[in-house]
Short mmCIF file of C-alpha atoms in Angstrom, two decimals:
data_model
loop_
_atom_site.label_atom_id
_atom_site.label_comp_id
_atom_site.label_asym_id
_atom_site.label_seq_id
_atom_site.Cartn_x
_atom_site.Cartn_y
_atom_site.Cartn_z
CA MET A 9 0.01 -0.20 0.33
CA ASN A 10 1.14 3.79 -0.86
CA ALA A 11 1.87 5.85 1.46
CA LEU A 12 0.57 8.39 -1.22
CA GLN A 13 -0.95 8.51 -4.41
CA ILE A 14 -1.96 11.49 -6.12
CA ARG A 15 -3.19 10.46 -9.60
CA ASN A 16 -3.96 13.05 -11.92
CA LEU A 17 -3.98 15.99 -9.67
CA SER A 18 -5.04 19.36 -11.26
CA VAL A 19 -5.20 23.19 -9.06
CA SER A 20 -6.19 26.13 -10.98
CA TYR A 21 -6.41 29.34 -9.50
CA GLY A 22 -9.34 31.67 -11.47
CA ASP A 23 -8.12 30.64 -14.97
CA THR A 24 -4.70 29.81 -14.51
CA ARG A 25 -3.52 26.54 -13.74
CA VAL A 26 -0.57 26.27 -11.57
CA VAL A 27 -0.46 22.15 -11.19
CA ASP A 28 -0.97 20.16 -14.61
CA THR A 29 -2.55 16.44 -14.06
CA VAL A 30 0.26 15.30 -11.93
CA SER A 31 0.51 11.71 -10.50
CA ILE A 32 3.26 10.78 -7.62
CA ASN A 33 2.65 7.27 -5.23
CA VAL A 34 4.80 7.60 -2.45
CA VAL A 35 5.36 4.11 -1.28
CA ARG A 36 5.61 3.50 2.49
CA GLY A 37 8.47 4.47 4.33
CA GLU A 38 9.66 6.26 1.41
CA SER A 39 11.16 9.91 0.74
CA PHE A 40 9.92 11.62 -1.84
CA ALA A 41 11.62 14.92 -2.87
CA LEU A 42 9.39 17.48 -5.71
CA VAL A 43 12.10 20.02 -7.20
CA GLY A 44 12.19 22.67 -9.17
CA GLU A 45 12.33 26.51 -9.47
CA SER A 46 9.63 28.76 -7.65
CA GLY A 47 6.34 29.11 -9.35
CA SER A 48 6.38 25.63 -10.79
CA GLY A 49 4.02 24.34 -8.81
CA LYS A 50 5.35 22.45 -6.14
CA SER A 51 4.26 23.80 -2.84
CA THR A 52 1.23 23.65 -4.94
CA VAL A 53 0.50 19.95 -4.74
CA LEU A 54 1.53 19.57 -1.09
CA LYS A 55 -0.74 21.95 -0.37
CA ALA A 56 -3.63 20.21 -2.40
CA VAL A 57 -2.68 17.37 -0.24
CA ALA A 58 -2.54 19.25 3.28
CA GLY A 59 -5.77 20.88 2.60
CA LEU A 60 -5.05 24.09 1.69
CA ALA A 61 -5.68 24.44 -1.88
CA PRO A 62 -9.42 22.71 -1.95
CA GLN A 63 -9.57 23.73 -5.51
CA TRP A 64 -8.08 20.81 -7.27
CA THR A 65 -9.23 18.21 -9.23
CA GLY A 66 -7.79 14.34 -9.54
CA GLU A 67 -7.08 11.75 -6.67
CA ILE A 68 -6.05 11.68 -3.50
CA SER A 69 -5.28 8.85 -0.75
CA VAL A 70 -3.13 8.70 1.59
CA PHE A 71 -2.47 4.71 2.92
CA GLY A 72 -5.46 3.94 1.06
CA GLN A 73 -7.69 6.39 1.84
CA PRO A 74 -8.95 9.11 -0.57
CA ARG A 75 -8.89 12.04 0.40
CA SER A 76 -12.21 14.56 0.85
CA LYS A 77 -11.59 18.18 -0.50
CA GLY A 78 -12.83 19.68 3.41
CA ILE A 79 -11.23 19.84 6.44
CA ASP A 80 -10.75 16.03 7.13
CA ARG A 81 -10.20 14.95 11.02
CA ALA A 82 -9.01 11.72 10.33
CA PHE A 83 -6.62 12.60 7.41
CA ALA A 84 -4.81 14.94 9.95
CA SER A 85 -4.13 11.92 12.02
CA ARG A 86 -2.58 10.22 8.91
CA GLY A 87 -0.76 12.92 7.48
CA GLN A 88 0.57 16.33 8.68
CA MET A 89 2.78 19.25 7.26
CA VAL A 90 5.74 21.27 8.45
CA PHE A 91 6.18 24.59 7.15
CA GLN A 92 9.11 26.86 5.87
CA ASP A 93 9.57 29.54 8.26
CA PRO A 94 8.57 28.55 11.54
CA TYR A 95 8.71 32.04 12.37
CA GLY A 96 5.44 32.45 10.58
CA SER A 97 3.83 29.18 10.81
CA LEU A 98 3.58 29.40 14.92
CA HIS A 99 1.48 30.86 16.94
CA PRO A 100 3.08 33.99 18.59
CA ARG A 101 1.54 34.45 21.81
CA GLN A 102 1.39 30.34 22.39
CA THR A 103 3.69 28.75 24.85
CA VAL A 104 5.29 25.53 22.98
CA ASP A 105 3.42 23.78 25.42
CA ALA A 106 -0.01 25.18 24.16
CA THR A 107 1.19 25.06 20.67
CA LEU A 108 1.45 20.84 20.92
CA SER A 109 -0.99 20.31 23.58
CA GLU A 110 -3.51 21.60 20.90
CA PRO A 111 -3.64 18.85 17.84
CA LEU A 112 -4.58 16.60 21.27
CA ALA A 113 -7.47 18.34 22.50
CA ILE A 114 -8.75 19.02 18.79
CA HIS A 115 -8.82 15.43 19.16
CA GLY A 116 -9.90 14.70 22.08
CA LEU A 117 -7.12 12.68 23.72
CA GLY A 118 -5.54 12.11 26.78
CA GLY A 119 -2.33 12.10 28.65
CA GLN A 120 -1.43 15.30 27.09
CA ASP A 121 1.26 16.05 29.69
CA ALA A 122 2.67 12.83 29.20
CA ARG A 123 2.49 13.11 25.26
CA VAL A 124 4.14 16.09 25.11
CA GLN A 125 7.63 15.41 27.44
CA GLU A 126 7.59 12.28 25.02
CA ILE A 127 7.16 14.21 21.74
CA MET A 128 9.87 17.10 23.00
CA ALA A 129 12.45 14.09 23.45
CA ALA A 130 12.18 12.85 20.62
CA VAL A 131 12.83 16.66 18.54
CA GLY A 132 15.82 16.76 20.71
CA LEU A 133 14.01 19.89 22.71
CA ASP A 134 15.16 20.03 26.53
CA ARG A 135 11.97 20.12 29.18
CA ARG A 136 12.52 24.00 29.67
CA PHE A 137 11.58 25.32 26.60
CA ARG A 138 7.88 23.85 27.28
CA PHE A 139 6.71 26.81 28.33
CA ARG A 140 8.75 29.75 26.58
CA LEU A 141 6.68 31.89 23.43
CA PRO A 142 8.22 31.64 19.87
CA HIS A 143 10.08 34.54 20.00
CA GLN A 144 12.35 32.80 23.22
CA LEU A 145 13.39 30.57 20.14
CA SER A 146 16.45 30.25 18.08
CA GLY A 147 15.12 29.31 14.30
CA GLY A 148 16.34 25.91 14.87
CA GLN A 149 14.68 25.13 18.30
CA ARG A 150 11.41 26.80 16.52
CA GLN A 151 11.93 24.87 13.47
CA ARG A 152 11.80 21.80 15.97
CA VAL A 153 8.89 22.81 17.90
CA ALA A 154 6.90 22.77 14.52
CA ILE A 155 8.57 19.44 13.51
CA ALA A 156 6.80 18.11 16.97
CA ARG A 157 3.83 19.88 16.67
CA ALA A 158 3.45 17.63 13.02
CA LEU A 159 3.92 14.41 14.55
CA MET A 160 1.18 15.04 18.16
CA LEU A 161 -1.13 13.12 16.47
CA GLU A 162 1.48 10.27 15.27
CA PRO A 163 1.08 10.38 11.86
CA LYS A 164 2.98 8.15 9.43
CA LEU A 165 3.40 10.58 6.20
CA LEU A 166 5.09 14.67 6.96
CA LEU A 167 4.91 16.81 3.98
CA LEU A 168 7.74 18.94 4.39
CA ASP A 169 7.69 22.26 2.41
CA GLU A 170 11.52 23.87 2.42
CA PRO A 171 11.36 22.39 6.09
CA THR A 172 15.62 24.16 6.70
CA SER A 173 15.53 26.72 3.52
CA ALA A 174 15.40 29.55 6.39
CA LEU A 175 18.07 27.99 8.94
CA ASP A 176 22.10 28.39 9.07
CA VAL A 177 23.69 25.93 7.16
CA SER A 178 24.72 24.19 10.02
CA VAL A 179 21.43 24.51 11.48
CA GLN A 180 20.32 22.80 8.47
CA ALA A 181 22.95 19.72 9.05
CA GLU A 182 20.77 19.91 13.21
CA ILE A 183 17.30 19.37 11.47
CA LEU A 184 18.15 17.07 8.34
CA ASN A 185 19.49 14.38 11.06
CA LEU A 186 16.41 15.01 13.34
CA LEU A 187 14.25 14.28 9.59
CA LYS A 188 16.16 11.58 9.03
CA ARG A 189 16.30 10.24 12.52
CA LEU A 190 12.29 10.61 13.19
CA ARG A 191 12.03 8.99 9.82
CA ARG A 192 13.94 5.55 10.90
CA GLU A 193 12.63 5.52 14.51
CA LYS A 194 8.97 5.87 13.59
CA GLY A 195 8.79 4.19 10.41
CA LEU A 196 7.58 7.73 8.86
CA SER A 197 7.45 8.55 4.91
CA TYR A 198 8.19 11.57 3.26
CA LEU A 199 6.88 14.41 0.37
CA LEU A 200 9.61 16.99 0.46
CA VAL A 201 9.48 20.21 -1.22
CA THR A 202 12.85 22.12 -2.25
CA HIS A 203 14.99 23.52 -4.53
CA ASP A 204 18.14 22.09 -2.59
CA LEU A 205 19.19 19.15 -4.53
CA PRO A 206 22.24 18.61 -2.17
CA VAL A 207 19.24 18.25 0.53
CA VAL A 208 17.30 15.96 -1.51
CA SER A 209 20.55 13.83 -2.08
CA PHE A 210 20.78 13.51 1.74
CA LEU A 211 17.55 13.03 2.27
CA CYS A 212 15.71 11.38 -0.07
CA ASP A 213 15.00 8.13 -2.08
CA ARG A 214 13.31 9.51 -4.91
CA LEU A 215 12.73 12.79 -6.45
CA ALA A 216 10.51 14.22 -9.58
CA VAL A 217 11.20 17.24 -11.05
CA MET A 218 8.39 20.18 -11.83
CA ARG A 219 8.69 22.56 -14.16
CA GLU A 220 5.36 25.25 -15.18
CA GLY A 221 3.06 22.90 -13.12
CA LYS A 222 3.87 19.25 -14.87
CA ILE A 223 6.18 16.47 -13.62
CA VAL A 224 8.71 16.42 -16.33
CA GLU A 225 10.82 13.05 -14.82
CA THR A 226 10.52 10.80 -11.88
CA ASN A 227 13.62 8.90 -11.08
CA THR A 228 15.56 7.68 -8.32
CA VAL A 229 17.79 9.77 -6.12
CA ASP A 230 20.99 7.48 -7.36
CA ALA A 231 20.29 8.54 -10.24
CA LEU A 232 20.54 11.97 -8.92
CA LYS A 233 23.99 11.52 -7.52
CA ARG A 234 25.65 9.44 -10.83
CA GLY A 235 24.45 12.25 -12.85
CA ARG A 236 22.12 10.39 -14.73
CA MET A 237 18.70 12.54 -14.90
CA THR A 238 17.52 12.15 -18.68
CA ASN A 239 15.41 14.89 -18.87
CA ASP A 240 17.36 18.23 -20.36
CA TYR A 241 15.37 20.64 -18.26
CA SER A 242 16.74 18.19 -15.24
CA ARG A 243 20.05 18.08 -16.02
CA GLU A 244 19.58 22.49 -16.46
CA LEU A 245 18.51 22.65 -13.17
CA ILE A 246 21.36 20.30 -11.34
CA GLU A 247 23.96 22.22 -13.56
CA LYS A 248 22.25 25.08 -12.11
CA SER A 249 22.50 24.43 -8.82
CA ALA A 250 25.96 22.76 -8.62
CA LEU A 251 27.60 26.48 -9.34
CA THR A 252 26.20 27.91 -6.64
CA THR A 253 25.65 25.50 -4.00
CA SER A 254 28.81 23.02 -2.60
CA ALA A 255 29.94 20.24 -5.05
CA MET B 20 46.67 43.73 -3.34
CA SER B 21 46.23 47.74 -4.38
CA ALA B 22 45.61 50.54 -2.15
CA PRO B 23 42.81 49.81 0.61
CA LEU B 24 39.61 51.28 -0.48
CA LEU B 25 38.37 50.76 2.78
CA ASP B 26 40.84 50.02 6.33
CA VAL B 27 38.59 49.54 9.27
CA GLN B 28 40.76 49.05 13.04
CA ASN B 29 39.20 48.11 16.16
CA LEU B 30 35.68 48.02 15.08
CA ARG B 31 33.04 47.96 18.05
CA VAL B 32 29.32 47.94 17.43
CA THR B 33 27.15 47.58 21.13
CA PHE B 34 23.55 47.65 22.03
CA PRO B 35 22.42 48.28 25.33
CA THR B 36 19.99 45.60 26.42
CA LEU B 37 18.60 45.16 30.15
CA GLN B 38 21.42 43.21 31.27
CA GLY B 39 24.05 45.46 30.49
CA PRO B 40 25.45 46.34 27.44
CA VAL B 41 26.39 43.22 24.19
CA GLU B 42 29.20 43.83 22.08
CA VAL B 43 27.75 42.16 18.48
CA VAL B 44 31.42 43.33 16.83
CA ARG B 45 34.11 43.03 19.22
CA GLY B 46 37.13 44.84 17.56
CA ILE B 47 37.59 43.40 14.26
CA SER B 48 40.02 44.58 11.63
CA PHE B 49 40.25 44.45 7.67
CA GLN B 50 40.58 45.94 4.83
CA VAL B 51 39.53 46.07 1.83
CA GLY B 52 40.73 47.60 -1.86
CA ARG B 53 39.58 47.06 -5.60
CA GLU B 54 38.97 43.23 -4.91
CA ARG B 55 36.36 41.07 -3.84
CA VAL B 56 35.67 39.92 -0.34
CA GLY B 57 33.84 37.84 1.49
CA ILE B 58 32.50 37.84 5.03
CA VAL B 59 30.91 34.66 6.11
CA GLY B 60 28.98 33.57 9.64
CA GLU B 61 25.57 32.53 10.89
CA SER B 62 23.01 34.58 12.30
CA GLY B 63 23.93 36.48 14.90
CA SER B 64 27.23 36.51 14.25
CA GLY B 65 27.96 40.22 13.48
CA LYS B 66 28.34 40.21 9.69
CA SER B 67 25.64 41.77 8.76
CA MET B 68 26.44 44.68 11.69
CA THR B 69 29.69 45.13 10.03
CA GLY B 70 28.07 45.85 6.25
CA ARG B 71 26.12 48.25 8.39
CA SER B 72 28.69 50.37 10.20
CA ILE B 73 30.62 50.66 6.84
CA LEU B 74 27.12 52.71 5.61
CA ARG B 75 27.24 54.08 9.53
CA LEU B 76 23.50 52.77 9.06
CA ILE B 77 23.57 51.78 13.11
CA ARG B 78 21.27 53.52 15.15
CA SER B 79 20.48 55.17 18.78
CA PRO B 80 20.91 53.01 20.80
CA GLY B 81 23.40 51.19 18.99
CA THR B 82 27.22 52.57 18.87
CA VAL B 83 30.04 52.50 16.65
CA THR B 84 33.72 52.85 17.48
CA ALA B 85 36.67 52.08 15.94
CA ASP B 86 40.53 53.19 15.80
CA ARG B 87 39.57 53.57 11.97
CA LEU B 88 37.10 53.53 10.20
CA ARG B 89 38.61 55.46 6.55
CA LEU B 90 37.52 55.55 3.31
CA GLY B 91 39.86 56.81 0.86
CA ASP B 92 40.74 60.15 2.46
CA THR B 93 37.27 59.98 4.21
CA ASP B 94 36.99 59.65 7.84
CA ILE B 95 33.11 57.53 8.10
CA LEU B 96 33.26 58.30 12.25
CA THR B 97 33.58 62.41 11.94
CA ALA B 98 31.91 62.73 8.71
CA SER B 99 28.70 64.92 8.93
CA ASP B 100 25.06 63.54 8.01
CA ARG B 101 25.32 65.37 5.06
CA ASP B 102 28.92 64.23 4.28
CA MET B 103 27.49 60.84 5.14
CA ARG B 104 24.01 61.40 2.35
CA ALA B 105 26.61 61.79 -0.26
CA ILE B 106 29.17 59.32 0.17
CA ARG B 107 25.77 56.14 0.34
CA GLY B 108 24.85 55.47 -3.16
CA ARG B 109 28.00 57.67 -4.62
CA ARG B 110 30.70 56.07 -2.69
CA ILE B 111 29.94 53.20 -1.07
CA SER B 112 26.18 51.38 -1.90
CA MET B 113 24.46 48.57 -0.39
CA VAL B 114 22.46 45.55 -1.64
CA MET B 115 19.88 44.55 0.41
CA GLN B 116 18.57 40.52 0.96
CA ASP B 117 15.03 40.86 0.20
CA PRO B 118 14.13 43.35 -3.42
CA LYS B 119 10.05 42.86 -1.87
CA PHE B 120 11.51 45.02 1.08
CA SER B 121 14.03 47.32 -0.10
CA LEU B 122 12.48 48.60 -3.48
CA ASN B 123 10.05 51.34 -3.07
CA PRO B 124 6.81 49.96 -4.37
CA VAL B 125 4.75 53.15 -4.80
CA MET B 126 7.45 54.52 -7.48
CA THR B 127 7.67 52.55 -11.01
CA ILE B 128 11.58 50.67 -11.21
CA GLY B 129 12.68 53.27 -13.62
CA ALA B 130 11.59 56.83 -11.46
CA GLN B 131 13.71 54.46 -8.66
CA ILE B 132 16.95 53.88 -10.94
CA GLY B 133 16.99 57.63 -12.11
CA GLU B 134 16.08 59.21 -8.59
CA ALA B 135 19.03 57.05 -7.22
CA LEU B 136 21.66 59.25 -9.63
CA THR B 137 19.80 62.43 -9.44
CA VAL B 138 20.36 62.71 -6.07
CA HIS B 139 23.91 62.63 -6.46
CA GLN B 140 24.11 65.13 -9.62
CA LYS B 141 22.17 67.05 -11.75
CA LEU B 142 21.17 65.76 -15.68
CA PRO B 143 19.08 66.44 -17.76
CA ARG B 144 15.81 63.80 -17.90
CA GLN B 145 16.37 62.57 -21.24
CA ALA B 146 20.36 61.58 -19.98
CA VAL B 147 18.78 59.58 -17.02
CA ARG B 148 16.21 58.30 -18.92
CA ARG B 149 19.07 57.02 -21.21
CA ARG B 150 21.60 55.76 -17.82
CA VAL B 151 18.55 53.94 -16.65
CA HIS B 152 18.34 51.98 -19.67
CA GLU B 153 21.60 51.25 -19.99
CA MET B 154 21.78 49.89 -17.08
CA LEU B 155 18.54 47.45 -16.98
CA GLU B 156 20.39 46.70 -19.88
CA ALA B 157 23.84 45.96 -18.17
CA VAL B 158 21.76 43.65 -16.00
CA ARG B 159 20.47 41.61 -18.78
CA ILE B 160 16.85 42.40 -18.33
CA ARG B 161 15.94 41.94 -21.68
CA ASP B 162 12.88 44.76 -22.23
CA PRO B 163 14.17 47.83 -20.33
CA GLU B 164 11.40 50.15 -22.11
CA ARG B 165 8.45 47.80 -20.57
CA VAL B 166 10.51 46.98 -17.53
CA PHE B 167 11.00 50.86 -17.08
CA GLY B 168 7.20 51.84 -16.11
CA LEU B 169 6.91 48.98 -14.00
CA TYR B 170 5.98 48.80 -10.34
CA PRO B 171 8.27 46.66 -8.24
CA HIS B 172 5.25 43.99 -7.42
CA GLU B 173 4.70 43.47 -11.28
CA VAL B 174 8.13 41.65 -11.28
CA SER B 175 9.56 38.38 -10.27
CA GLY B 176 12.04 38.60 -7.13
CA GLY B 177 15.16 37.24 -9.79
CA MET B 178 14.17 40.56 -11.65
CA GLY B 179 13.64 42.63 -8.42
CA GLN B 180 17.35 41.81 -7.22
CA ARG B 181 18.65 42.84 -10.72
CA VAL B 182 16.43 45.98 -10.35
CA MET B 183 18.21 46.51 -6.81
CA ILE B 184 21.49 45.93 -8.14
CA ALA B 185 20.94 48.37 -10.97
CA MET B 186 20.10 51.27 -8.64
CA MET B 187 23.27 50.36 -6.18
CA LEU B 188 25.92 50.83 -9.10
CA ILE B 189 24.08 53.44 -11.04
CA PRO B 190 26.16 55.94 -9.68
CA GLU B 191 29.39 54.11 -9.95
CA PRO B 192 30.18 53.85 -6.60
CA ASP B 193 33.91 52.74 -5.47
CA LEU B 194 32.75 50.40 -3.17
CA LEU B 195 29.34 47.76 -3.31
CA ILE B 196 28.23 45.84 -0.03
CA ALA B 197 26.39 43.30 -1.44
CA ASP B 198 24.37 41.59 2.29
CA GLU B 199 22.76 38.24 1.47
CA PRO B 200 22.09 39.33 -2.34
CA THR B 201 20.95 36.28 -3.25
CA SER B 202 19.49 34.14 -0.27
CA ALA B 203 15.81 35.23 -0.71
CA LEU B 204 16.19 33.97 -4.61
CA ASP B 205 15.79 30.35 -6.66
CA VAL B 206 18.73 28.67 -7.59
CA SER B 207 18.23 28.95 -11.02
CA VAL B 208 18.48 32.72 -10.54
CA ARG B 209 20.92 33.22 -8.58
CA ALA B 210 24.08 32.23 -10.80
CA GLN B 211 23.04 34.37 -13.41
CA VAL B 212 22.85 37.56 -10.08
CA LEU B 213 26.44 36.30 -9.02
CA GLN B 214 26.94 37.02 -12.65
CA ILE B 215 25.74 39.99 -12.89
CA ILE B 216 27.59 41.60 -9.99
CA ASP B 217 30.56 39.76 -10.98
CA ASP B 218 30.82 41.08 -14.60
CA LEU B 219 30.36 45.06 -13.11
CA VAL B 220 32.63 45.02 -10.66
CA THR B 221 35.02 43.48 -12.55
CA ARG B 222 34.86 45.72 -15.54
CA LYS B 223 34.49 49.00 -13.26
CA GLY B 224 37.36 48.01 -11.07
CA MET B 225 35.12 48.40 -7.72
CA GLY B 226 35.53 46.93 -4.61
CA LEU B 227 33.14 44.63 -2.96
CA ILE B 228 32.12 43.30 0.32
CA PHE B 229 29.99 39.66 -0.15
CA ILE B 230 28.21 39.07 3.03
CA SER B 231 26.84 35.58 3.04
CA HIS B 232 26.17 32.30 5.60
CA ASP B 233 27.14 30.26 2.07
CA LEU B 234 31.14 29.73 2.58
CA ASN B 235 30.94 27.60 -0.82
CA LEU B 236 28.96 30.27 -2.25
CA VAL B 237 31.64 33.02 -1.07
CA SER B 238 34.63 30.77 -2.22
CA ARG B 239 33.86 30.59 -5.44
CA PHE B 240 33.28 34.06 -5.97
CA CYS B 241 35.36 35.71 -4.06
CA ASP B 242 39.17 36.43 -3.91
CA ARG B 243 39.19 37.01 -0.01
CA ILE B 244 37.39 34.98 2.91
CA LEU B 245 36.75 36.81 6.29
CA VAL B 246 34.96 33.99 8.84
CA MET B 247 33.07 35.45 11.43
CA TYR B 248 32.17 33.81 14.62
CA ALA B 249 30.07 35.70 17.56
CA GLY B 250 31.09 39.70 16.45
CA GLU B 251 34.76 38.63 15.90
CA ILE B 252 37.11 37.56 12.68
CA VAL B 253 38.18 33.81 13.78
CA GLU B 254 40.07 32.94 10.47
CA GLN B 255 41.15 35.08 6.82
CA CYS B 256 42.16 33.04 4.23
CA ARG B 257 42.70 33.17 0.33
CA ALA B 258 39.34 31.82 -1.27
CA SER B 259 41.02 29.31 -3.44
CA GLU B 260 42.32 28.35 0.19
CA LEU B 261 39.56 27.50 1.87
CA GLY B 262 39.65 23.48 1.81
CA LYS B 263 42.87 24.13 4.31
CA ALA B 264 41.06 26.11 6.29
CA THR B 265 42.41 25.28 9.97
CA HIS B 266 39.62 27.14 13.11
CA PRO B 267 37.71 24.24 14.18
CA TYR B 268 34.76 26.49 13.64
CA THR B 269 35.60 27.09 9.62
CA ARG B 270 35.94 23.42 9.48
CA GLY B 271 32.60 22.76 11.07
CA LEU B 272 30.68 24.59 8.44
CA LEU B 273 32.53 23.18 5.72
CA ALA B 274 31.56 19.81 6.85
CA SER B 275 27.84 20.40 7.95
CA VAL B 276 26.85 21.05 4.09
CA PRO B 277 24.77 18.43 2.32
CA ARG B 278 26.86 17.60 -1.42
CA LEU B 279 25.26 17.02 -4.33
CA ASN B 280 26.38 13.36 -4.20
CA GLU B 281 25.84 12.75 -0.59
CA THR B 282 26.92 9.64 1.20
CA ARG B 283 27.49 10.30 4.83
CA ALA B 284 24.18 9.21 6.90
CA GLU B 285 24.58 11.49 9.06
CA LEU B 286 25.36 15.04 8.84
CA PRO B 287 28.21 16.37 11.31
CA VAL B 288 26.90 19.05 13.49
CA LEU B 289 28.86 21.89 15.13
CA ASP B 290 30.30 21.09 18.70
CA ARG B 291 30.60 24.54 20.01
CA SER B 292 32.24 24.25 22.92
CA ALA B 293 35.46 22.92 20.46
CA TRP B 294 36.22 26.54 20.55
CA SER B 295 36.09 29.69 22.81
CA VAL B 296 35.72 32.96 21.91
CA ALA B 297 37.92 35.08 24.15
#
C-alpha cells in the first residue's frame, strides 16, 4: 500500500492552472522529493494534499483512504505538514506547551502531559523550553517545535515544505539529521518540497522534477548522484544548482 | 593588493540591553582594496552589523566605535550627516537581501533607478532616462522599455534583485556591499545574479564586500574570505585556500553542508564547546 497516491491532480487559481495532471506515488517508508524553480507548482501539490488548496481535481489518497476536499479530521492523524518558516507557522502568543497540546485537545485525546514530554524529547528539545514563546527560541529550536507539533497525532506521512531553507547551514545539518532519525525511528514517509538538490541527496530516495505545473521526470536519487537524470531540464537545474551550491 | 579603499581598525558595535551592553562586533580589523572580499558567518555573528556600520546605518541606541574607519581619505566616524548622504550611493552602496522590502512599492522601477542618480548629480531628464536604460540592459533585463514603467510588485524576485543591483551601481560607487544578495532567490536565478555582480564589479574596478552565510558560494565568488563568529574574525584566508582552513569553526561549517553526491549517513554538527572566543 502506498503512503500517498496522487493521480491526475490539477489545481487552478482562476483561469491559471498551476498544477497540471500530476501523478505521484510515495511508497510506505519512502522519502520522496519534489524539486523545481519557484512558480513550478511544487508547493501547491503539498497544499492540495494538506487541504490548503481546496480547488483541485483528480484523486489523492493517503494510506489507501481517499482524501476529501473539505476539512478532514481523519486525514489530520495520517498526514501533517511542516512549513518553511517556523516563525510564520507558530502562534506568537502561544507557548510551546500550548502549541503541542492543541492537536490532542481538538482530537479529544488524553495523556497530554506525558505526550508533550515524550515528543519534546524525540525532537531534541530540552524540557526547560516547554513554557517559552516562539520569540524566545532560536530558528532551529522553532523548527523543532514545528516538527514536534506535526508529530503530535502520530501521523505516518509528513509533508515538508522547504523545512530548512530559512535556517543557517550549521542548523540545517541538525534539522536534516533529526528528520532522518525520526523517519527511521517512527517509520515515517516524507514528501519533501525543496529547490536544494544537496538536501534531496541527503534525505530522499526518489525525486520528481516539476516545471510549469507538470512533472518532467521522476527518477531515483541514485540517478541524481550519478548524473544520470534523463530530462534536459532536470540536467539544466542540476547544473545551475552546482554553480551556486557545494560540489 | 592595491591601496586599500576601506580601512577598518578595531571596529566595535554595541547595543544596550536590560542585562547591560552587548557587543555584537568585537574589535575587528580588515582592509578592502579593489577586490572581492567575502564575510561569512552564521546568523548573529555580526557580519551584517559590520556591513551596516561601514555605511553608518546603525541607529541609536546602538553605538559604533573604532580606532580607524576610513574610506579613501574620508573619515567615516567623524563625517557629518550631510557628508554621509553624499557617500552613500555615490561612493559606497549596498544591495540588501530581499527586493520585496527594499524597493519603493509606489514608484516605478525607472523612476527609482533614476532617483539614485539624480540625488548625486544634476542631469537632463533625457540623459537620466538613457543611463537608466543602459543600466537595465547591463543587468540583463531583456525589455528595458517595458520594465522602466513597471512597479516592483509586477516583477519576479530575481528581476527585482537585478533592479536593485542596477539602482546601486548606477552612481558608480567605489565599493559595493552585498548583504546576502541571493539568499531570497531561486537556485536557478542565483547564478545569473552573481554573474552580473561579478561582471560589473570587475569591469568598473570596484571593491566588493560580499556578506553571506554560505561558505561554498563565497569561496567560488570572492578573492579573500573573512570568517566571523560571535562578533570576531576567527579566520582569514584566500578563497582558493578555504579547503585548508584550520579554525574548527570554519571546518565545522564546511562539513555541515550536504553535498550533491551525499554518502554520509549523518551530517556533522557544530560542537560549539570545541573552541572558545575570549
